[in-house]
Coordinates of C-alpha atoms and ligand atoms in Angstrom, one line a residue:
M1 CA -0.2 -0.1 -0.1
V2 CA 1.4 3.4 -0.8
D3 CA 1.6 5.8 2.2
F4 CA 3.2 9.4 2.4
K5 CA 2.9 12.7 4.5
L6 CA 4.2 15.2 2.2
Y7 CA 2.9 15.3 -1.5
T8 CA 4.9 17.7 -3.8
I9 CA 3.1 18.4 -7.3
T10 CA 5.3 20.3 -10.2
G11 CA 4.0 23.7 -11.0
E12 CA 6.4 25.1 -13.0
Q13 CA 4.8 28.6 -13.4
F14 CA 5.6 29.1 -9.6
H15 CA 9.3 28.0 -10.0
E16 CA 10.6 31.6 -10.9
G17 CA 13.3 30.5 -13.2
R18 CA 14.5 27.6 -11.1
D19 CA 15.2 24.4 -13.1
L20 CA 12.6 21.5 -12.3
K21 CA 15.0 18.8 -11.0
H22 CA 16.5 21.4 -8.7
V23 CA 13.2 22.2 -7.1
M24 CA 11.9 18.7 -6.9
E25 CA 15.3 17.7 -5.5
E26 CA 15.0 20.5 -2.7
A27 CA 11.5 19.1 -2.0
I28 CA 13.0 15.6 -1.4
H29 CA 15.4 17.1 0.8
G30 CA 12.9 18.8 2.5
G31 CA 11.4 15.1 3.5
S32 CA 8.8 15.2 0.6
D33 CA 7.8 11.4 0.3
I34 CA 6.1 11.5 -3.0
I35 CA 6.4 13.5 -6.3
Q36 CA 3.8 14.1 -8.8
L37 CA 4.7 15.2 -12.2
R38 CA 1.5 17.6 -13.5
E39 CA 2.4 19.1 -16.8
K40 CA -0.9 20.6 -18.6
K41 CA 0.9 22.6 -21.2
G42 CA 3.8 20.7 -22.7
S43 CA 3.7 18.4 -26.0
K44 CA 4.0 14.5 -25.3
R45 CA 7.6 14.6 -25.9
E46 CA 8.3 17.3 -23.6
V47 CA 6.5 15.8 -20.8
L48 CA 8.0 12.4 -21.4
K49 CA 11.5 14.2 -20.9
K50 CA 10.5 15.8 -17.8
A51 CA 9.0 12.4 -16.6
R52 CA 12.3 10.6 -17.6
M53 CA 14.3 13.2 -15.8
L54 CA 12.1 13.1 -12.5
R55 CA 11.9 9.0 -12.7
E56 CA 15.9 9.2 -12.5
L57 CA 15.7 11.7 -9.9
T58 CA 13.1 9.7 -7.9
K59 CA 14.9 6.6 -8.0
K60 CA 18.0 7.9 -6.4
Y61 CA 15.9 9.1 -3.3
N62 CA 13.5 6.0 -3.6
V63 CA 10.6 8.4 -3.2
P64 CA 7.4 7.3 -5.8
L65 CA 6.8 9.2 -9.0
I66 CA 3.1 9.8 -9.9
V67 CA 2.3 11.3 -13.4
N68 CA -0.7 13.4 -13.8
D69 CA -3.2 12.5 -16.8
H70 CA -0.6 10.9 -19.2
I71 CA -1.0 7.1 -18.6
D72 CA 1.1 6.2 -21.8
I73 CA 3.9 8.7 -20.1
A74 CA 3.9 6.8 -16.8
L75 CA 4.0 3.3 -18.4
A76 CA 7.2 4.5 -20.9
V77 CA 9.1 6.2 -17.8
D78 CA 7.9 3.2 -15.4
A79 CA 6.6 5.5 -13.0
D80 CA 5.2 4.5 -9.6
G81 CA 1.7 5.2 -10.7
I82 CA -0.8 7.8 -12.0
H83 CA -3.3 10.6 -11.1
L84 CA -6.5 11.3 -12.5
G85 CA -9.3 13.7 -12.2
Q86 CA -13.2 13.1 -12.6
D87 CA -12.9 14.0 -16.4
D88 CA -10.0 11.6 -17.1
L89 CA -10.2 8.1 -18.1
P90 CA -12.4 6.3 -15.7
L91 CA -10.6 4.3 -12.8
E92 CA -11.7 0.9 -14.5
E93 CA -10.3 1.4 -17.8
A94 CA -6.9 3.2 -16.4
R95 CA -6.5 0.2 -14.3
K96 CA -6.9 -2.2 -17.1
I97 CA -4.2 -0.3 -19.0
I98 CA -1.6 0.1 -16.1
G99 CA -2.3 -3.1 -14.4
P100 CA -3.0 -4.0 -10.8
N101 CA 0.5 -2.8 -9.3
K102 CA 0.6 0.5 -10.0
I103 CA -0.7 3.2 -7.8
I104 CA -3.7 5.1 -9.0
G105 CA -4.7 8.2 -7.3
I106 CA -8.4 9.8 -8.1
S107 CA -9.1 13.4 -7.4
T108 CA -12.4 13.7 -5.6
H109 CA -14.6 17.1 -4.5
S110 CA -17.6 15.0 -3.0
I111 CA -18.1 12.1 -0.8
E112 CA -20.0 10.8 -3.7
E113 CA -17.0 10.7 -5.7
A114 CA -14.6 9.2 -2.8
R115 CA -16.9 6.3 -2.6
E116 CA -16.8 5.6 -6.2
A117 CA -13.0 5.8 -6.4
E118 CA -12.7 3.7 -3.2
K119 CA -15.1 0.9 -4.8
G120 CA -13.2 1.0 -7.9
G121 CA -10.2 0.2 -6.6
A122 CA -8.2 3.7 -6.3
D123 CA -5.0 3.5 -3.8
Y124 CA -5.9 7.0 -2.8
I125 CA -7.8 10.1 -3.1
G126 CA -7.3 13.7 -3.4
V127 CA -9.7 15.8 -1.3
G128 CA -9.9 19.5 -2.4
P129 CA -9.6 22.1 -3.2
I130 CA -9.8 22.8 0.8
F131 CA -9.4 26.6 0.1
P132 CA -9.2 28.8 -2.7
T133 CA -6.3 28.1 -5.1
N134 CA -5.0 29.9 -8.5
S135 CA -2.8 26.8 -9.3
K136 CA -5.3 24.8 -11.1
D137 CA -7.8 25.9 -14.1
D138 CA -11.8 25.3 -13.9
V139 CA -11.4 24.4 -10.1
V140 CA -14.4 23.9 -8.4
D141 CA -15.5 25.8 -5.3
P142 CA -13.4 25.1 -2.1
V143 CA -14.9 22.0 -0.1
T144 CA -13.6 23.2 3.2
T145 CA -12.5 21.1 5.8
S146 CA -15.9 19.7 6.3
Y147 CA -15.3 17.3 3.6
I148 CA -12.1 16.0 5.1
K149 CA -14.5 15.0 8.1
E150 CA -16.7 13.1 6.0
V151 CA -14.1 11.2 4.1
M152 CA -12.6 10.4 7.4
N153 CA -15.9 9.2 8.9
E154 CA -16.4 6.8 5.7
I155 CA -13.4 6.2 3.7
T156 CA -11.0 3.7 4.3
I157 CA -8.1 4.1 1.6
P158 CA -5.6 6.7 2.2
F159 CA -6.7 10.3 1.3
V160 CA -4.5 13.5 0.9
A161 CA -5.9 17.1 1.5
I162 CA -4.9 19.2 -1.4
G163 CA -6.1 22.8 -2.4
G164 CA -4.8 26.5 -1.2
I165 CA -2.7 24.6 1.7
K166 CA -0.1 26.8 3.1
L167 CA 2.1 26.7 6.3
H168 CA -0.3 29.6 7.8
N169 CA -3.4 27.5 7.6
V170 CA -2.3 23.5 7.2
D171 CA -3.0 23.3 10.9
E172 CA -6.5 23.6 10.5
V173 CA -6.6 21.0 7.8
L174 CA -4.7 18.8 10.2
E175 CA -6.9 19.4 12.9
A176 CA -10.2 18.7 10.8
G177 CA -8.0 14.9 10.7
A178 CA -6.0 15.0 7.5
T179 CA -2.7 13.5 7.9
R180 CA -1.1 13.4 4.4
I181 CA -0.8 17.1 2.8
C182 CA -0.3 18.1 -0.9
A183 CA 0.8 21.5 -2.0
I184 CA 2.0 23.1 -5.1
S185 CA 2.7 26.9 -4.8
E186 CA 3.5 27.0 -1.3
I187 CA 6.4 24.5 -1.7
V188 CA 7.7 24.9 -5.4
G189 CA 6.9 28.7 -5.3
S190 CA 9.2 29.1 -2.0
E191 CA 12.5 30.5 -1.8
D192 CA 13.3 28.0 0.7
I193 CA 11.7 24.5 -0.7
K194 CA 13.6 22.3 1.5
G195 CA 12.8 24.4 4.8
T196 CA 9.2 24.9 3.8
C197 CA 9.0 20.9 3.3
E198 CA 10.6 20.6 6.8
E199 CA 8.0 22.9 8.3
F200 CA 5.1 21.2 7.0
L201 CA 6.5 17.8 8.2
V202 CA 6.8 19.3 11.8
K203 CA 3.2 20.3 11.8
I204 CA 2.3 17.1 10.2
N205 CA 4.2 14.8 12.7
R206 CA 3.1 17.1 15.8
S207 CA -0.3 16.7 14.7
K208 CA -0.1 13.0 14.4
E209 CA 1.4 12.7 17.5
S210 CA -1.2 14.5 19.2
A211 CA -3.6 12.5 17.7
N212 CA -1.7 9.2 18.9
A213 CA -1.3 10.5 22.4
Ligands
TZP1 N1 -6.3 19.9 -7.5 C1 -7.1 20.3 -6.6 S1 -6.5 21.7 -6.0 C2 -5.0 21.9 -6.9 C3 -5.3 20.8 -7.6 C4 -4.2 20.3 -8.5 C5 -4.1 22.7 -6.9 C6 -3.2 23.0 -5.6 O1 -2.5 23.8 -5.7 P1 -2.0 24.9 -4.4 O2 -0.9 25.8 -4.8 O3 -1.1 23.9 -3.3 O4 -3.4 25.4 -4.3
MG2 MG1 -6.1 15.0 -15.1

């Protein structure tokens, strides 16, 4: 079973000229324990090139690599899995293509979507956007932390909270019950990427300890 605490997704519009490899390597050095290549603009070949580079990087550190949208590219570079949204290839079809051993993550915005993903054999779900975000086009309204509570009560597969999560508001997300956090802009747009990841992890770990106390 896949498990992780801090999920970093690429978002080159926030890199401010910094190289993709450098940015993601800093996130890994800061403790990010799963990486997603999310590339909405490039040609297949450009995305493939980035996926190859990130595969090499994540292998070096033994961190799972997930590719957003492109099942063919995920297979071509032997990524650990794919992440799909509600308008992408349905889970059942994706599973047929990618096989039983790869990770499939599904974005969900409602408990109905979460139930469907769980029933269909998703390995984890994204739960969000918790807060408003400018990192995604056509984003739905924030689902707020109340959706986290619904998922906690009912869904047994791992879930990761996403959308507008920053160091200044992550405590609210953790208090609602999330144990896995995903961010784009707060991490890859940070001046100190490694330090930002470390700070997220301090908060995640503190929240886990108090939940277990
Ligand atoms: N899916 C739901 S919200 C979101 C995605 C990809 C964007 C998250 O980016 P940020 O910068 O952490 O708000
Ligand atoms: Mg998608």
